[in-house]
């Protein structure tokens, strides 16, 4: 496939320019398929050859390009070499293109593209991806949902290109909100409700507690989550609540038996509940940890920093790390309050140190919304100042806000609401559409398609951009949606079920028409796309690639019929469709989507 062709061209260029073949490999790119007839299948820019020292710079770039193109010999693989402005195009033998690509996809459908030479430098090493990380007993907002999707994608793509991946969920399970929750639960908690709707109940308890204290409101009154949220704002300043919460939190920090065991119980239930929901999403974690775990280690962190002379005390009595160049505290990070208690960033330092020691990662990736960018810059800066070189391999992947992600119950509070909404709406759409097949488990299918739709909407643009979420556009079957990807996959499946999924490619000469060639040319790009996504960690490259594949497949459905064609033509086309389906499914799985076979 692409490697074979790149190697053949690199071999020629190497002979011509007197450089190692490997220099040329990453410079040879598959030409993106477009409506215009393309000049070739692969190309190399002359500037890139100059930049890599393969050819000497020449004042007249065009003459340089033409001279080079003329020197390259044609052979049975490369049938033509064409000089375009600043670019040399290579036209491949189309039968060979079909044979190499399809045979490879047939023999190794799951790993197609992954063994490409373009990706070898990414193989090996251990990547820790920390993502999702919701706050217990607080709102699971759209930001956590984005972090869940994006982190899952990053973990998948890293794994695909050959890394050992450790997936960590760092729960916000410590701090004053726990004081609120614990104190509230001691008064209003209900074990029964905890069993039925744990997350909702815990959320309500902490909200309700605020309300109860301010207004002597009874927990059993009719209520809605929105009411709690609203009254909570009023109650936040209420002294009684704060005293009770602080009291519980102090008991917790002092490891008082009852407080600690209640906290443990609530945490266990919460994690169990989250795991169930993550399972619905097809997302798993290797480790659940949380801020609570690192709280006790912050003392050592502070001592370590102190011994290195990296701490200062402010007039207010807080302990800070000076981030300013001039050493004048014009910019700093607070690491301990005046009463000695730790902060979010202190716990993060402890967590990073512990993870490095425990997992020996080669890179660590944090996925949160962009409001935390400064926090992570400071964190990496401090780790580096502590002498940890590996801080340079820590990355923060920041993403933008989602507006308007709400369900019938109001703004997103529980992850489950989004999943239920996606499923219900999709189920309605499926019932209305006459093309829907009779499904054994329509709910399950609707759920998978609904999730795909939400994921694709999220992955379409640059991650850093904010976007507006609208159920109507998200769930459309037309346009570049997750539903369209699923629909194309299901359609290919049904075609292959009907006429047979060709397990062996026979004569592929019927695949030299423009339609078939476009698909083959497109498949040739897959490894470049993976490289791009694994490098800048942006899923949109893969999303765009799969969308184009689906558009090409849908034209091919019309123009390359299987039914009514001669056996030889039908078999060759089935082989092409089968290859397209495998690759589509592989790409979808990397994005975190489970392909459906019927819809
Ligand atoms: N729980 C945090 C929040 O919801 C996100 C945690 C991000 N990870 C970290 N290591 N700080 O804002």
XYZ file of C-alpha atoms and ligand atoms in Angstrom:
611
model
C 0.000 0.000 0.000
C 1.175 3.555 0.620
C 4.466 2.305 2.055
C 5.256 0.186 -0.945
C 4.646 3.086 -3.301
C 6.473 5.602 -1.146
C 9.423 3.251 -0.907
C 9.572 2.797 -4.682
C 9.597 6.547 -5.254
C 12.002 7.201 -2.366
C 14.356 4.655 -3.904
C 14.448 6.584 -7.145
C 14.820 9.956 -5.471
C 17.584 8.602 -3.311
C 19.538 7.367 -6.299
C 19.085 10.699 -8.001
C 19.913 12.965 -5.072
C 22.377 10.789 -3.226
C 20.535 10.768 0.112
C 19.128 7.942 2.197
C 15.734 6.670 1.109
C 14.330 7.328 4.575
C 14.791 11.053 4.119
C 12.185 11.008 1.365
C 9.570 8.770 2.942
C 7.795 11.453 5.011
C 7.982 13.935 2.129
C 5.936 11.801 -0.239
C 2.234 12.429 0.314
C -0.944 10.953 -1.073
C -2.881 13.496 -3.133
C -6.249 14.320 -1.533
C -9.142 13.247 -3.718
C -11.010 16.153 -5.272
C -13.645 16.698 -7.909
C -10.998 17.834 -10.365
C -9.091 15.146 -12.168
C -5.871 14.870 -10.173
C -2.443 14.980 -11.721
C -1.261 11.972 -9.831
C -1.685 9.735 -6.819
C 1.339 10.761 -4.794
C 3.364 13.949 -4.789
C 6.372 15.611 -3.308
C 6.941 19.333 -2.958
C 10.254 20.571 -4.281
C 10.539 22.998 -1.392
C 10.408 20.113 1.050
C 13.226 18.436 -0.882
C 15.273 21.609 -0.637
C 14.490 22.058 3.069
C 15.616 18.537 3.796
C 18.839 19.048 1.905
C 17.910 16.518 -0.753
C 18.329 18.963 -3.614
C 20.174 22.240 -3.816
C 18.115 25.412 -3.848
C 17.771 26.872 -7.272
C 16.693 30.388 -8.136
C 14.188 29.181 -10.635
C 12.023 26.775 -8.660
C 9.987 25.765 -11.669
C 13.024 24.872 -13.764
C 14.361 22.960 -10.838
C 11.084 21.047 -10.541
C 10.971 20.221 -14.223
C 14.558 19.082 -14.347
C 14.009 16.818 -11.372
C 10.791 15.381 -12.749
C 12.512 14.555 -16.031
C 15.275 12.683 -14.276
C 12.894 10.331 -12.483
C 12.464 7.132 -14.419
C 9.091 5.557 -15.050
C 8.644 1.900 -14.276
C 5.924 -0.665 -13.755
C 4.813 1.001 -10.511
C 5.159 4.679 -11.362
C 3.736 5.143 -14.803
C 4.151 8.848 -15.118
C 5.957 11.725 -13.435
C 4.502 15.194 -13.873
C 5.991 18.575 -12.985
C 3.463 21.086 -11.641
C 4.227 24.414 -9.945
C 6.677 23.521 -7.180
C 5.382 19.980 -7.028
C 6.213 16.650 -8.627
C 3.314 14.259 -9.112
C 3.567 10.499 -9.502
C 0.930 8.549 -11.327
C 0.731 4.955 -10.167
C -0.227 1.869 -12.068
C -3.904 1.585 -11.189
C -4.134 -2.160 -11.136
C -1.186 -2.303 -8.812
C -2.770 0.389 -6.646
C -5.899 -1.750 -6.279
C -3.929 -4.895 -5.600
C -1.630 -3.434 -2.972
C -4.308 -1.543 -1.064
C -7.041 -4.157 -1.142
C -4.856 -7.176 -0.509
C -3.359 -5.457 2.512
C -6.778 -4.544 3.846
C -7.956 -8.052 3.269
C -5.087 -9.782 4.979
C -4.853 -7.398 7.934
C -8.147 -5.553 8.148
C -7.699 -4.386 11.733
C -4.199 -3.035 11.465
C -4.312 -1.457 8.010
C -2.139 1.651 7.958
C -0.947 1.213 11.515
C 2.340 -0.392 10.541
C 3.177 2.389 8.137
C 6.728 3.680 8.093
C 5.312 7.129 8.742
C 4.279 6.001 12.201
C 7.333 4.016 13.288
C 8.854 6.922 15.169
C 5.710 7.012 17.334
C 5.890 3.353 18.367
C 6.793 2.386 21.890
C 6.696 4.211 25.166
C 3.956 4.756 27.650
C 1.353 7.479 27.475
C -0.820 8.434 30.404
C -4.035 10.159 29.429
C -6.030 11.806 32.176
C -9.554 12.664 31.145
C -13.208 13.046 32.103
C -12.389 13.799 35.765
C -15.782 15.001 36.993
C -16.374 16.476 40.414
C -18.333 14.251 42.701
C -21.650 15.694 43.871
C -21.286 18.590 41.482
C -22.584 19.167 38.021
C -21.198 16.890 35.279
C -21.169 19.661 32.734
C -20.671 19.649 28.995
C -16.971 20.236 29.649
C -16.682 16.874 31.353
C -18.532 15.252 28.490
C -16.111 16.815 25.995
C -13.158 15.720 28.097
C -14.550 12.177 28.138
C -14.914 12.014 24.357
C -11.654 13.755 23.537
C -9.589 11.872 26.094
C -10.994 8.581 24.876
C -10.073 9.496 21.309
C -6.538 10.497 22.315
C -6.077 7.260 24.247
C -7.370 5.273 21.256
C -5.212 7.000 18.678
C -2.099 6.704 20.832
C -2.786 3.015 21.304
C -3.375 2.597 17.580
C 0.016 4.049 16.704
C 1.747 1.710 19.107
C 1.894 3.294 22.554
C 1.095 1.580 25.795
C -1.732 3.683 27.147
C -2.857 4.236 30.739
C -6.259 5.877 31.111
C -6.783 7.786 34.312
C -9.875 9.447 35.716
C -8.976 12.040 38.346
C -12.113 12.674 40.313
C -12.764 15.939 42.066
C -13.516 14.136 45.302
C -12.086 16.426 47.902
C -12.576 19.940 49.089
C -15.373 21.980 50.510
C -18.056 20.479 48.295
C -17.491 17.315 50.275
C -18.047 19.147 53.464
C -21.338 20.259 52.040
C -22.229 16.823 50.809
C -21.191 15.035 53.960
C -22.956 17.451 56.300
C -26.013 17.383 54.062
C -26.073 13.612 53.843
C -25.801 13.230 57.581
C -29.009 15.227 57.851
C -31.022 14.460 54.746
C -29.395 11.525 53.016
C -31.449 8.507 52.154
C -29.769 5.141 51.667
C -32.676 3.915 49.589
C -32.428 6.768 47.105
C -28.706 6.274 47.009
C -29.312 2.786 45.684
C -31.707 3.882 42.969
C -30.334 7.153 41.665
C -27.038 7.717 43.370
C -25.621 10.619 41.404
C -28.819 12.558 41.325
C -29.474 11.973 44.987
C -26.012 13.109 46.041
C -26.247 16.158 43.900
C -29.614 16.979 45.363
C -28.484 16.391 48.907
C -25.707 18.933 48.725
C -27.991 21.419 47.013
C -30.891 20.712 49.276
C -28.766 21.008 52.330
C -27.985 24.604 51.500
C -31.616 25.280 50.985
C -32.699 23.484 54.094
C -30.421 25.419 56.306
C -31.447 28.757 54.916
C -35.147 28.122 54.650
C -35.830 25.072 56.779
C -36.864 23.431 53.614
C -37.715 19.746 53.881
C -35.800 17.410 51.634
C -38.880 15.405 50.874
C -40.748 18.314 49.383
C -41.417 18.187 45.679
C -38.314 19.439 44.059
C -36.434 19.825 40.889
C -32.758 20.024 40.436
C -33.064 23.504 38.983
C -34.631 24.701 42.190
C -31.650 23.484 44.156
C -29.244 25.127 41.828
C -31.062 28.384 42.090
C -31.461 28.411 45.833
C -27.926 27.296 46.222
C -26.797 30.609 44.853
C -28.651 32.379 47.616
C -27.488 29.918 50.184
C -23.857 29.994 49.281
C -23.241 32.885 51.600
C -25.193 31.433 54.425
C -23.062 31.162 57.519
C -24.752 28.062 58.952
C -24.158 26.036 55.859
C -20.587 27.059 55.724
C -19.935 26.254 59.317
C -21.536 22.819 59.031
C -19.712 22.055 55.794
C -16.384 23.269 57.128
C -16.940 21.211 60.231
C -17.560 18.061 58.227
C -14.597 18.740 55.999
C -12.358 19.249 59.017
C -13.540 15.907 60.420
C -12.740 14.371 57.076
C -9.268 15.857 56.916
C -8.627 14.657 60.442
C -9.730 11.193 59.336
C -12.554 10.990 61.840
C -14.018 7.534 61.575
C -17.654 8.297 60.843
C -16.942 11.103 58.368
C -14.366 9.027 56.550
C -16.525 5.950 56.266
C -19.456 7.996 54.952
C -17.154 9.621 52.436
C -15.842 6.211 51.382
C -19.323 4.851 50.948
C -20.429 7.810 48.847
C -17.302 7.588 46.733
C -17.703 3.884 46.073
C -21.260 4.351 44.970
C -20.355 7.286 42.785
C -17.504 5.511 41.048
C -19.659 2.449 40.481
C -22.361 4.623 39.005
C -19.922 6.474 36.756
C -18.435 3.202 35.574
C -21.848 2.045 34.490
C -22.391 5.193 32.462
C -18.917 5.119 30.955
C -19.734 1.611 29.860
C -22.735 2.917 27.966
C -20.343 5.260 26.223
C -17.869 2.494 25.516
C -15.215 4.311 27.530
C -13.055 2.619 30.122
C -10.400 3.712 32.588
C -7.463 1.782 33.952
C -7.378 3.870 37.106
C -9.792 5.925 39.072
C -8.014 8.204 41.438
C -8.930 11.545 42.834
C -7.820 14.622 44.611
C -8.535 12.976 47.958
C -5.823 10.458 47.331
C -3.185 13.158 46.991
C -4.356 15.405 49.730
C -2.151 13.699 52.312
C 0.870 13.788 50.028
C 0.803 17.550 49.630
C 2.800 18.017 52.825
C 5.746 16.166 51.307
C 5.415 18.205 48.153
C 5.575 21.430 50.098
C 8.573 20.189 52.048
C 10.345 19.150 48.885
C 9.723 22.546 47.319
C 10.844 24.286 50.477
C 14.085 22.343 50.644
C 14.832 23.466 47.113
C 14.248 27.073 48.125
C 11.285 27.363 45.818
C 8.679 28.672 48.247
C 7.893 32.126 49.551
C 5.483 33.269 52.224
C 3.265 36.237 51.506
C 2.141 38.901 53.923
C -1.227 37.164 54.111
C 0.561 34.084 55.333
C -0.016 31.991 52.237
C 2.733 29.846 50.770
C 3.428 30.579 47.130
C 5.641 29.661 44.225
C 7.044 32.751 42.532
C 6.404 32.544 38.799
C 7.795 35.957 37.907
C 11.047 36.368 36.010
C 12.161 39.198 38.240
C 11.466 37.304 41.452
C 9.158 40.083 42.651
C 6.005 37.977 43.071
C 4.304 39.878 40.265
C 3.009 36.473 39.251
C 2.735 33.491 41.550
C 0.850 30.289 42.329
C -0.548 29.734 45.806
C 0.335 26.282 47.107
C -0.920 26.477 50.688
C -3.456 28.649 52.454
C -2.499 30.454 55.620
C -3.954 27.587 57.673
C -1.673 25.179 55.830
C -4.364 23.446 53.770
C -3.552 22.499 50.210
C -5.033 23.730 46.951
C -6.029 22.215 43.616
C -2.578 22.844 42.123
C -0.745 21.418 45.139
C -2.701 18.195 44.776
C -1.914 18.191 41.072
C 1.813 18.428 41.772
C 1.521 15.484 44.166
C -0.518 13.527 41.618
C 1.980 14.135 38.818
C 4.931 13.041 40.963
C 3.121 9.931 42.120
C 2.023 8.976 38.629
C 5.504 9.383 37.261
C 6.888 7.148 39.942
C 4.110 4.592 39.662
C 3.606 4.371 35.929
C 6.897 5.636 34.543
C 5.103 7.365 31.704
C 6.951 8.891 28.778
C 4.274 11.469 28.218
C 1.253 12.604 30.174
C -1.749 14.278 28.607
C -4.390 16.221 30.534
C -7.693 16.945 28.833
C -9.779 19.825 30.192
C -11.492 22.948 28.947
C -9.399 25.966 28.103
C -10.234 27.814 31.318
C -7.623 25.599 32.996
C -4.790 26.386 30.570
C -3.016 28.721 32.964
C -3.332 26.170 35.755
C -1.536 23.556 33.672
C 1.139 25.977 32.464
C 1.871 26.750 36.095
C 1.839 23.092 37.045
C 4.356 22.171 34.326
C 6.492 25.164 35.203
C 6.662 24.152 38.868
C 7.440 20.509 38.073
C 10.224 21.664 35.809
C 11.622 24.000 38.449
C 11.678 21.016 40.820
C 14.153 19.472 38.402
C 11.805 17.015 36.709
C 12.788 16.913 33.071
C 9.744 14.844 32.256
C 7.631 17.953 32.854
C 8.519 18.775 29.238
C 6.559 15.703 28.177
C 3.406 16.844 29.926
C 0.772 18.260 27.636
C -2.508 20.012 28.263
C -5.082 19.482 25.533
C -7.502 22.362 25.901
C -10.939 22.583 24.374
C -13.630 25.220 23.980
C -17.075 25.585 25.505
C -20.289 24.051 24.302
C -23.308 26.276 24.407
C -26.846 25.063 24.560
C -26.310 21.448 25.474
C -29.500 20.896 27.375
C -32.056 18.171 27.720
C -35.725 18.308 28.545
C -34.785 18.460 32.191
C -32.783 21.616 31.626
C -29.075 22.244 31.484
C -26.926 19.182 31.531
C -26.346 17.989 35.020
C -26.061 14.285 34.608
C -24.200 12.617 31.841
C -26.917 10.065 31.665
C -29.448 12.720 30.639
C -27.509 13.433 27.472
C -27.291 9.768 26.602
C -30.987 9.246 27.246
C -31.916 12.289 25.223
C -29.753 11.184 22.296
C -31.292 7.726 22.417
C -34.888 8.919 22.661
C -34.569 11.445 19.877
C -32.766 8.980 17.640
C -35.382 6.345 18.311
C -38.075 8.812 17.239
C -36.179 9.687 14.065
C -35.735 6.012 13.285
C -39.419 5.305 13.752
C -40.336 8.140 11.419
C -37.917 7.079 8.712
C -39.390 4.458 6.472
C -36.022 3.056 5.516
C -35.324 1.833 9.027
C -34.934 -1.896 9.140
C -36.760 -4.020 11.630
C -34.188 -4.169 14.388
C -33.768 -6.732 17.092
C -32.746 -4.155 19.611
C -33.777 -0.701 18.414
C -32.921 0.935 21.737
C -29.353 -0.284 21.640
C -28.961 0.814 18.021
C -30.507 4.211 18.751
C -28.141 4.632 21.649
C -25.073 3.868 19.589
C -26.117 6.156 16.780
C -27.118 8.888 19.213
C -23.712 8.765 20.889
C -21.950 8.803 17.513
C -23.899 11.892 16.573
C -22.894 13.730 19.734
C -19.252 12.659 19.392
C -18.944 13.710 15.744
C -20.529 17.077 16.402
C -17.925 17.558 19.091
C -14.988 16.506 16.911
C -15.732 18.424 13.745
C -13.894 21.648 14.438
C -10.631 22.551 16.117
C -10.963 21.443 19.743
C -10.173 24.899 21.046
C -13.250 26.427 19.380
C -16.498 26.936 21.234
C -19.576 25.623 19.498
C -23.336 25.640 19.758
C -25.044 22.353 20.311
C -28.368 21.728 18.612
C -30.086 18.402 18.771
C -31.754 18.869 15.377
C -28.579 19.315 13.363
C -26.639 16.818 15.433
C -29.056 13.993 14.701
C -29.590 14.586 10.994
C -28.905 11.727 8.638
C -27.774 14.086 5.876
C -24.702 16.233 6.052
C -21.504 15.396 7.824
C -22.965 13.871 10.951
C -22.308 10.822 13.064
C -25.620 9.450 11.814
C -24.310 9.636 8.249
C -21.197 7.655 9.210
C -23.316 4.994 10.892
C -25.744 4.920 8.009
C -22.931 4.380 5.489
C -21.461 1.636 7.611
C -24.804 -0.139 7.983
C -25.454 0.178 4.251
C -22.101 -1.379 3.393
C -22.757 -4.159 5.857
C -26.094 -4.927 4.320
C -24.632 -4.955 0.800
C -21.901 -7.344 1.892
C -24.379 -9.541 3.736
C -26.525 -9.733 0.677
C -23.888 -10.476 -1.925
C -21.092 -11.909 0.149
C -18.149 -10.295 1.871
C -15.316 -11.216 -0.480
C -12.692 -12.828 1.694
C -10.272 -13.178 -1.178
C -9.587 -10.624 -3.836
C -9.471 -12.166 -7.277
C -8.981 -10.218 -10.450
C -9.088 -6.524 -9.620
C -8.825 -5.176 -13.150
C -12.470 -4.009 -13.089
C -11.451 -1.396 -10.505
C -9.626 1.021 -12.769
C -12.602 3.340 -13.375
C -12.526 6.832 -11.803
C -14.951 6.031 -8.986
C -13.050 3.012 -7.762
C -9.730 4.760 -8.181
C -10.913 7.703 -6.047
C -11.708 5.366 -3.185
C -8.356 3.633 -3.511
C -6.508 6.938 -3.621
C -8.375 8.007 -0.549
C -7.508 4.823 1.367
C -3.890 5.504 0.543
C -4.005 8.586 2.789
C -5.074 6.819 5.947
C -1.628 6.565 7.536
C -0.965 10.271 6.937
C -4.224 11.118 8.646
C -3.383 8.958 11.634
C -0.009 10.609 11.848
C -1.623 14.035 11.822
C -4.184 13.151 14.498
C -1.674 11.358 16.704
C 0.655 14.334 16.490
C -1.603 17.327 17.064
C -4.221 15.262 18.948
C -7.060 16.796 16.947
C -9.771 14.334 15.907
C -11.070 16.463 13.056
C -8.525 15.106 10.546
C -9.875 11.617 11.047
C -13.474 12.834 11.043
C -12.965 14.619 7.720
C -11.230 11.597 6.271
C -14.112 9.318 7.216
C -16.721 11.779 5.934
C -14.990 11.924 2.552
C -14.790 8.156 2.521
C -18.540 7.975 3.156
C -19.291 10.451 0.361
C -17.123 8.473 -2.042
C -18.797 5.252 -0.979
C -22.237 6.710 -1.441
C -21.433 7.750 -5.044
C -19.914 4.340 -5.635
C -23.122 2.726 -4.403
C -24.954 4.473 -7.219
C -22.405 4.099 -9.945
C -20.775 0.773 -9.244
C -23.684 -1.641 -8.881
C -23.007 -5.155 -7.770
C -26.378 -6.492 -8.739
C -26.592 -7.172 -12.451
C -22.842 -6.994 -13.003
C -20.781 -9.898 -14.310
C -19.385 -12.170 -11.638
C -15.873 -10.823 -12.097
C -16.938 -7.182 -11.833
C -19.264 -7.886 -8.910
C -16.520 -9.659 -6.990
C -13.997 -6.906 -7.542
C -16.509 -4.283 -6.403
C -17.450 -6.260 -3.335
C -13.793 -6.451 -2.486
C -13.583 -2.662 -2.704
C -16.718 -2.151 -0.592
C -15.479 -4.616 1.955
C -12.197 -2.736 2.256
C -13.995 0.580 2.633
C -16.187 -0.889 5.371
C -13.235 -2.264 7.335
C -11.430 1.029 7.254
C -14.535 3.009 8.113
C -15.131 0.774 11.130
C -11.490 1.073 12.249
C -11.572 4.839 12.014
C -14.882 5.054 13.848
C -13.549 2.929 16.674
C -10.547 5.200 17.082
C -12.934 8.124 17.373
C -14.721 6.197 20.112
C -17.762 5.167 18.090
C -19.110 1.633 17.819
C -20.259 0.932 14.254
C -23.772 -0.474 13.860
C -24.593 -3.189 11.354
C -28.230 -2.269 10.806
C -30.288 0.827 11.286
N -12.153 17.910 38.335
C -11.640 19.029 37.581
C -12.777 19.908 37.108
O -13.861 19.449 36.915
C -10.839 18.602 36.387
C -9.579 17.874 36.722
C -8.543 18.047 35.685
N -7.335 17.357 35.975
C -6.395 17.768 36.799
N -5.373 16.971 36.990
N -6.433 18.912 37.383
O -12.586 21.082 36.874
